Amino acid sequence: MTTLHNLGFPRIGAQRELKWALESYWKGQSPREQLLATAAELRQRHLARQQGLAWVPVGDFSLYDQVLDMSLTLGNLPERVRGDHGDALDNYFRVARGRSADSARHDHDAHHEGCGGVAAGEMTKWFNTNYHYIVPELTAGTQFTLDASRLLTQLHEARAQGVPAKPVIVGPVTYLALAKAHDGSNKLALLDRLLPVYAALLDALAGEGVEWVQIDEPILVTELDADWQHAFNTAYHQLKSSRVKILLASYFGALLDNKYLAANRRWPACMWMRWRAARTRASSSACCRRTRCCRWA
């Protein structure tokens, strides 16, 4: 039996509704409630269009980019934003777009005398695409704290529509690899602090009755040295004991030397990989005899 699912769904809207809603909100022409209502309507519409799939991705919708969303989930927003005035959405957009000193002066209140501008996070290309993401910022002292509210909200929306939801998150190895250590410290030294937060996230999703979680590790299409290969093994040796089934996804290129690293571990459930065929034929799906689900081969 073939099992159908989707790795993710475009979030912008058929008429670019999200783009217009964001620009209107940023210009101060519409309230936050209108932006959030537009976002919720788009998610509802996109979920409806995926009815009939065995697993429908949730958490793939973002108001800016999925890496910044993961930073928010992991409690890893820059220090310059955390103490600033405003709620989580304000701080989210300040990381994405920054805030001028003039805007800060207009926004300050009795608790924020002398508040200055906020520099935006560094933006760079998402692998070989024309999309961009905000680079996570790390130091040797970075601590991670779980905030699963965004993902749980989207999960509950899908459940309300009767959709078989499959949460999607950026994996821990890709997250660290794409981040920048501003003090020159070793990013991999933070893996032991990061993995318990990922484990807690998977446990929270299991508590919501989630069966499958898609973990995106596109870093697998790059050349990984021995330290990063060891980090991958360490991460998924720990996470495989989760109560949810892990569906590992990669894209943008061939796994090459990482194929064995990714696909030959003892997983409690079938892993999904998608890569460009090294042979002349196109990628095709094959069924895993043990779990009876399809994966790309």
C-alpha positions as a Markdown table, in Angstrom:
| # | Residue | x | y | z |
|---|---|---|---|---|
| 1 | Met | 0.0 | 0.0 | 0.0 |
| 2 | Thr | 1.3 | 3.4 | -0.9 |
| 3 | Thr | 1.2 | 6.2 | 1.7 |
| 4 | Leu | 1.0 | 9.7 | 0.4 |
| 5 | His | 2.2 | 12.8 | 2.2 |
| 6 | Asn | 3.7 | 16.2 | 1.5 |
| 7 | Leu | 7.0 | 17.7 | 2.8 |
| 8 | Gly | 5.5 | 21.2 | 2.9 |
| 9 | Phe | 3.1 | 23.6 | 1.3 |
| 10 | Pro | 3.8 | 27.1 | -0.1 |
| 11 | Arg | 2.7 | 29.7 | 2.5 |
| 12 | Ile | 2.5 | 32.9 | 0.4 |
| 13 | Gly | -1.1 | 32.3 | -0.9 |
| 14 | Ala | -2.4 | 32.0 | -4.4 |
| 15 | Gln | -2.8 | 35.8 | -4.7 |
| 16 | Arg | 0.3 | 36.5 | -2.5 |
| 17 | Glu | -2.1 | 37.3 | 0.4 |
| 18 | Leu | 0.6 | 36.8 | 3.0 |
| 19 | Lys | 3.0 | 39.3 | 1.3 |
| 20 | Trp | 0.3 | 42.0 | 1.1 |
| 21 | Ala | -0.8 | 41.4 | 4.7 |
| 22 | Leu | 2.8 | 41.6 | 6.1 |
| 23 | Glu | 3.6 | 44.8 | 4.1 |
| 24 | Ser | 0.4 | 46.4 | 5.3 |
| 25 | Tyr | 1.1 | 45.5 | 8.9 |
| 26 | Trp | 4.8 | 46.7 | 8.7 |
| 27 | Lys | 3.7 | 50.0 | 7.3 |
| 28 | Gly | 1.2 | 50.5 | 10.1 |
| 29 | Gln | -1.7 | 50.4 | 7.7 |
| 30 | Ser | -3.4 | 47.4 | 9.3 |
| 31 | Pro | -3.6 | 46.0 | 12.8 |
| 32 | Arg | -1.9 | 42.9 | 14.0 |
| 33 | Glu | -5.3 | 41.2 | 14.3 |
| 34 | Gln | -5.8 | 41.5 | 10.6 |
| 35 | Leu | -2.4 | 40.0 | 9.9 |
| 36 | Leu | -3.0 | 37.1 | 12.2 |
| 37 | Ala | -6.5 | 36.5 | 10.7 |
| 38 | Thr | -5.1 | 36.4 | 7.2 |
| 39 | Ala | -2.4 | 34.0 | 8.3 |
| 40 | Ala | -5.0 | 31.7 | 10.0 |
| 41 | Glu | -7.2 | 31.9 | 6.9 |
| 42 | Leu | -4.3 | 30.9 | 4.6 |
| 43 | Arg | -3.5 | 27.9 | 6.9 |
| 44 | Gln | -7.1 | 26.8 | 6.9 |
| 45 | Arg | -7.3 | 27.0 | 3.1 |
| 46 | His | -4.0 | 25.2 | 2.6 |
| 47 | Leu | -4.9 | 22.4 | 4.9 |
| 48 | Ala | -8.2 | 21.9 | 3.0 |
| 49 | Arg | -6.3 | 21.6 | -0.3 |
| 50 | Gln | -4.3 | 18.8 | 1.2 |
| 51 | Gln | -7.2 | 16.7 | 2.4 |
| 52 | Gly | -6.8 | 13.1 | 1.3 |
| 53 | Leu | -3.1 | 12.9 | 2.2 |
| 54 | Ala | -2.2 | 10.4 | 4.9 |
| 55 | Trp | 0.0 | 13.0 | 6.6 |
| 56 | Val | -0.4 | 16.8 | 6.2 |
| 57 | Pro | 2.5 | 19.0 | 7.2 |
| 58 | Val | 1.8 | 21.6 | 10.0 |
| 59 | Gly | 4.4 | 24.1 | 11.2 |
| 60 | Asp | 5.6 | 24.7 | 7.7 |
| 61 | Phe | 3.7 | 28.0 | 7.6 |
| 62 | Ser | 5.7 | 31.0 | 8.7 |
| 63 | Leu | 5.2 | 34.7 | 8.9 |
| 64 | Tyr | 8.9 | 35.2 | 7.9 |
| 65 | Asp | 11.1 | 32.1 | 7.7 |
| 66 | Gln | 11.2 | 28.6 | 9.1 |
| 67 | Val | 14.7 | 29.0 | 10.7 |
| 68 | Leu | 13.6 | 32.1 | 12.6 |
| 69 | Asp | 10.6 | 30.1 | 13.7 |
| 70 | Met | 12.8 | 27.4 | 15.0 |
| 71 | Ser | 14.9 | 30.0 | 16.9 |
| 72 | Leu | 11.7 | 31.2 | 18.5 |
| 73 | Thr | 10.7 | 27.6 | 19.4 |
| 74 | Leu | 14.1 | 27.0 | 20.9 |
| 75 | Gly | 14.1 | 30.3 | 22.9 |
| 76 | Asn | 17.1 | 31.5 | 21.0 |
| 77 | Leu | 16.4 | 35.1 | 20.1 |
| 78 | Pro | 19.3 | 37.5 | 20.3 |
| 79 | Glu | 20.0 | 39.1 | 23.6 |
| 80 | Arg | 19.4 | 42.6 | 22.1 |
| 81 | Val | 15.8 | 41.7 | 21.5 |
| 82 | Arg | 14.9 | 39.7 | 24.6 |
| 83 | Gly | 14.8 | 42.7 | 26.9 |
| 84 | Asp | 13.0 | 44.9 | 24.4 |
| 85 | His | 9.5 | 46.3 | 24.8 |
| 86 | Gly | 6.8 | 44.2 | 23.1 |
| 87 | Asp | 5.5 | 40.7 | 22.9 |
| 88 | Ala | 6.8 | 37.7 | 21.1 |
| 89 | Leu | 5.5 | 38.8 | 17.7 |
| 90 | Asp | 7.1 | 42.2 | 18.1 |
| 91 | Asn | 10.5 | 40.7 | 19.0 |
| 92 | Tyr | 10.2 | 38.1 | 16.2 |
| 93 | Phe | 9.9 | 40.9 | 13.6 |
| 94 | Arg | 12.6 | 42.9 | 15.2 |
| 95 | Val | 15.0 | 40.0 | 14.7 |
| 96 | Ala | 13.8 | 39.7 | 11.1 |
| 97 | Arg | 13.7 | 43.4 | 10.1 |
| 98 | Gly | 15.4 | 45.4 | 12.9 |
| 99 | Arg | 14.1 | 48.6 | 14.4 |
| 100 | Ser | 15.4 | 52.1 | 13.8 |
| 101 | Ala | 16.3 | 54.4 | 16.7 |
| 102 | Asp | 13.5 | 56.8 | 15.5 |
| 103 | Ser | 10.9 | 54.0 | 15.8 |
| 104 | Ala | 12.3 | 53.0 | 19.2 |
| 105 | Arg | 11.8 | 56.6 | 20.5 |
| 106 | His | 8.2 | 56.6 | 19.3 |
| 107 | Asp | 7.6 | 53.2 | 20.9 |
| 108 | His | 9.2 | 53.8 | 24.3 |
| 109 | Asp | 7.3 | 54.2 | 27.5 |
| 110 | Ala | 8.1 | 54.8 | 31.1 |
| 111 | His | 9.8 | 51.4 | 31.3 |
| 112 | His | 12.0 | 52.1 | 28.3 |
| 113 | Glu | 13.6 | 55.5 | 28.7 |
| 114 | Gly | 16.6 | 55.8 | 26.4 |
| 115 | Cys | 15.7 | 52.7 | 24.3 |
| 116 | Gly | 17.7 | 52.7 | 21.0 |
| 117 | Gly | 17.3 | 50.9 | 17.7 |
| 118 | Val | 17.6 | 47.1 | 17.2 |
| 119 | Ala | 19.8 | 45.6 | 14.5 |
| 120 | Ala | 18.2 | 43.0 | 12.3 |
| 121 | Gly | 19.6 | 39.5 | 12.3 |
| 122 | Glu | 21.9 | 38.5 | 9.4 |
| 123 | Met | 20.1 | 37.2 | 6.4 |
| 124 | Thr | 21.5 | 34.6 | 3.9 |
| 125 | Lys | 20.3 | 32.3 | 1.2 |
| 126 | Trp | 18.5 | 29.1 | 2.1 |
| 127 | Phe | 21.0 | 26.6 | 0.5 |
| 128 | Asn | 20.8 | 27.0 | -3.3 |
| 129 | Thr | 17.4 | 28.7 | -3.5 |
| 130 | Asn | 16.4 | 32.3 | -3.8 |
| 131 | Tyr | 14.7 | 32.2 | -0.4 |
| 132 | His | 16.5 | 33.6 | 2.7 |
| 133 | Tyr | 16.6 | 32.9 | 6.4 |
| 134 | Ile | 17.7 | 34.7 | 9.5 |
| 135 | Val | 20.9 | 33.2 | 10.7 |
| 136 | Pro | 20.6 | 32.0 | 14.3 |
| 137 | Glu | 23.1 | 33.7 | 16.7 |
| 138 | Leu | 25.1 | 31.7 | 19.2 |
| 139 | Thr | 27.7 | 32.1 | 21.8 |
| 140 | Ala | 29.4 | 29.7 | 24.2 |
| 141 | Gly | 26.9 | 30.7 | 26.8 |
| 142 | Thr | 23.7 | 30.2 | 24.7 |
| 143 | Gln | 20.9 | 28.5 | 26.5 |
| 144 | Phe | 17.8 | 27.0 | 24.9 |
| 145 | Thr | 14.3 | 27.0 | 26.3 |
| 146 | Leu | 11.3 | 25.3 | 24.6 |
| 147 | Asp | 8.4 | 27.4 | 23.4 |
| 148 | Ala | 6.1 | 25.1 | 21.4 |
| 149 | Ser | 3.2 | 27.4 | 21.3 |
| 150 | Arg | 3.4 | 28.3 | 17.6 |
| 151 | Leu | 3.6 | 24.7 | 16.5 |
| 152 | Leu | 0.9 | 23.5 | 18.9 |
| 153 | Thr | -1.4 | 26.3 | 17.6 |
| 154 | Gln | -1.0 | 25.1 | 14.1 |
| 155 | Leu | -1.5 | 21.5 | 15.2 |
| 156 | His | -4.7 | 22.3 | 16.9 |
| 157 | Glu | -6.0 | 24.2 | 13.8 |
| 158 | Ala | -5.3 | 21.1 | 11.7 |
| 159 | Arg | -7.1 | 18.8 | 14.2 |
| 160 | Ala | -10.1 | 21.1 | 14.2 |
| 161 | Gln | -10.3 | 20.6 | 10.4 |
| 162 | Gly | -10.0 | 16.8 | 10.8 |
| 163 | Val | -6.6 | 16.8 | 9.1 |
| 164 | Pro | -4.1 | 14.1 | 9.9 |
| 165 | Ala | -1.3 | 16.4 | 11.0 |
| 166 | Lys | 2.4 | 15.8 | 10.7 |
| 167 | Pro | 4.5 | 18.5 | 12.5 |
| 168 | Val | 7.5 | 19.7 | 10.6 |
| 169 | Ile | 10.6 | 21.1 | 12.3 |
| 170 | Val | 14.2 | 22.1 | 11.3 |
| 171 | Gly | 16.5 | 19.4 | 12.7 |
| 172 | Pro | 19.2 | 20.1 | 15.4 |
| 173 | Val | 22.2 | 19.4 | 13.2 |
| 174 | Thr | 21.0 | 21.7 | 10.4 |
| 175 | Tyr | 20.1 | 24.3 | 12.9 |
| 176 | Leu | 23.5 | 24.4 | 14.4 |
| 177 | Ala | 25.3 | 24.2 | 11.1 |
| 178 | Leu | 23.4 | 27.2 | 9.7 |
| 179 | Ala | 24.0 | 29.2 | 12.9 |
| 180 | Lys | 26.8 | 31.6 | 13.5 |
| 181 | Ala | 28.9 | 31.7 | 16.7 |
| 182 | His | 29.6 | 35.4 | 17.3 |
| 183 | Asp | 32.3 | 34.8 | 19.8 |
| 184 | Gly | 34.1 | 32.2 | 17.7 |
| 185 | Ser | 33.2 | 29.4 | 19.9 |
| 186 | Asn | 32.6 | 25.8 | 18.8 |
| 187 | Lys | 28.9 | 25.5 | 17.7 |
| 188 | Leu | 28.9 | 21.7 | 18.2 |
| 189 | Ala | 29.7 | 22.2 | 21.9 |
| 190 | Leu | 26.1 | 23.4 | 22.2 |
| 191 | Leu | 24.6 | 20.1 | 21.0 |
| 192 | Asp | 24.3 | 18.6 | 24.5 |
| 193 | Arg | 22.2 | 21.7 | 25.5 |
| 194 | Leu | 20.1 | 21.6 | 22.4 |
| 195 | Leu | 19.1 | 18.0 | 22.2 |
| 196 | Pro | 17.1 | 17.9 | 25.5 |
| 197 | Val | 15.0 | 20.8 | 24.1 |
| 198 | Tyr | 14.3 | 18.9 | 20.9 |
| 199 | Ala | 13.5 | 15.8 | 23.0 |
| 200 | Ala | 11.1 | 17.9 | 25.1 |
| 201 | Leu | 9.4 | 19.2 | 21.9 |
| 202 | Leu | 9.0 | 15.7 | 20.5 |
| 203 | Asp | 7.6 | 14.6 | 23.9 |
| 204 | Ala | 5.1 | 17.5 | 23.9 |
| 205 | Leu | 3.9 | 16.5 | 20.5 |
| 206 | Ala | 3.6 | 12.9 | 21.6 |
| 207 | Gly | 1.5 | 14.1 | 24.4 |
| 208 | Glu | -0.8 | 15.7 | 21.9 |
| 209 | Gly | -1.3 | 12.4 | 20.2 |
| 210 | Val | 1.1 | 13.0 | 17.2 |
| 211 | Glu | 2.3 | 9.9 | 15.5 |
| 212 | Trp | 4.8 | 11.2 | 13.0 |
| 213 | Val | 7.1 | 14.2 | 13.1 |
| 214 | Gln | 9.1 | 15.3 | 10.1 |
| 215 | Ile | 12.6 | 16.5 | 10.9 |
| 216 | Asp | 14.3 | 18.4 | 8.1 |
| 217 | Glu | 18.0 | 17.9 | 7.8 |
| 218 | Pro | 19.0 | 19.5 | 4.4 |
| 219 | Ile | 22.5 | 19.8 | 5.8 |
| 220 | Leu | 22.9 | 16.2 | 4.7 |
| 221 | Val | 23.4 | 17.3 | 1.1 |
| 222 | Thr | 26.6 | 19.1 | 2.0 |
| 223 | Glu | 30.0 | 17.7 | 2.8 |
| 224 | Leu | 30.2 | 16.9 | 6.5 |
| 225 | Asp | 33.5 | 16.3 | 8.2 |
| 226 | Ala | 33.9 | 13.7 | 11.0 |
| 227 | Asp | 32.8 | 16.1 | 13.8 |
| 228 | Trp | 29.5 | 16.9 | 12.1 |
| 229 | Gln | 28.9 | 13.2 | 11.2 |
| 230 | His | 29.5 | 12.3 | 14.8 |
| 231 | Ala | 27.0 | 15.1 | 15.8 |
| 232 | Phe | 24.4 | 13.6 | 13.5 |
| 233 | Asn | 24.9 | 10.2 | 15.0 |
| 234 | Thr | 24.7 | 11.5 | 18.5 |
| 235 | Ala | 21.6 | 13.6 | 17.8 |
| 236 | Tyr | 19.5 | 10.8 | 16.3 |
| 237 | His | 20.8 | 8.1 | 18.7 |
| 238 | Gln | 19.2 | 10.2 | 21.4 |
| 239 | Leu | 16.1 | 11.3 | 19.5 |
| 240 | Lys | 15.2 | 7.9 | 18.2 |
| 241 | Ser | 13.9 | 6.9 | 21.7 |
| 242 | Ser | 11.1 | 9.5 | 21.4 |
| 243 | Arg | 7.5 | 8.3 | 21.6 |
| 244 | Val | 6.8 | 9.7 | 18.1 |
| 245 | Lys | 8.0 | 8.3 | 14.8 |
| 246 | Ile | 10.7 | 10.3 | 13.1 |
| 247 | Leu | 10.4 | 11.0 | 9.4 |
| 248 | Leu | 13.8 | 12.4 | 8.4 |
| 249 | Ala | 13.7 | 14.6 | 5.3 |
| 250 | Ser | 16.4 | 16.1 | 3.1 |
| 251 | Tyr | 16.4 | 18.0 | -0.2 |
| 252 | Phe | 18.2 | 20.3 | -2.6 |
| 253 | Gly | 20.7 | 17.7 | -3.7 |
| 254 | Ala | 22.2 | 14.2 | -3.5 |
| 255 | Leu | 23.2 | 12.7 | -0.2 |
| 256 | Leu | 26.3 | 11.2 | -1.7 |
| 257 | Asp | 28.7 | 10.2 | 1.1 |
| 258 | Asn | 26.0 | 11.0 | 3.7 |
| 259 | Lys | 23.5 | 8.4 | 2.3 |
| 260 | Tyr | 24.9 | 5.7 | 4.6 |
| 261 | Leu | 25.0 | 8.1 | 7.5 |
| 262 | Ala | 21.4 | 9.0 | 7.1 |
| 263 | Ala | 19.7 | 5.8 | 6.0 |
| 264 | Asn | 21.5 | 3.0 | 7.8 |
| 265 | Arg | 20.8 | 3.7 | 11.4 |
| 266 | Arg | 18.6 | 1.5 | 13.5 |
| 267 | Trp | 15.4 | 3.6 | 13.5 |
| 268 | Pro | 12.2 | 2.7 | 15.3 |
| 269 | Ala | 10.3 | 3.7 | 12.2 |
| 270 | Cys | 11.0 | 4.2 | 8.5 |
| 271 | Met | 13.1 | 7.2 | 7.5 |
| 272 | Trp | 12.2 | 9.2 | 4.4 |
| 273 | Met | 14.9 | 10.5 | 2.2 |
| 274 | Arg | 14.6 | 12.4 | -1.1 |
| 275 | Trp | 17.6 | 12.9 | -3.2 |
| 276 | Arg | 18.4 | 13.4 | -6.9 |
| 277 | Ala | 18.9 | 10.1 | -8.7 |
| 278 | Ala | 22.5 | 9.4 | -9.4 |
| 279 | Arg | 21.4 | 7.3 | -12.3 |
| 280 | Thr | 19.7 | 8.5 | -15.4 |
| 281 | Arg | 16.2 | 7.6 | -14.3 |
| 282 | Ala | 14.2 | 9.9 | -12.2 |
| 283 | Ser | 13.7 | 9.4 | -8.4 |
| 284 | Ser | 11.1 | 6.7 | -7.7 |
| 285 | Ser | 9.3 | 5.6 | -4.6 |
| 286 | Ala | 9.7 | 2.2 | -3.0 |
| 287 | Cys | 7.9 | 0.6 | -0.2 |
| 288 | Cys | 9.6 | -0.3 | 3.1 |
| 289 | Arg | 8.8 | -3.9 | 3.8 |
| 290 | Arg | 9.0 | -3.4 | 7.5 |
| 291 | Thr | 6.8 | -0.3 | 8.1 |
| 292 | Arg | 4.8 | -0.5 | 4.8 |
| 293 | Cys | 5.4 | 3.2 | 4.0 |
| 294 | Cys | 7.0 | 4.6 | 0.9 |
| 295 | Arg | 10.3 | 6.4 | 0.9 |
| 296 | Trp | 12.3 | 7.9 | -1.9 |
| 297 | Ala | 15.1 | 5.7 | -3.4 |
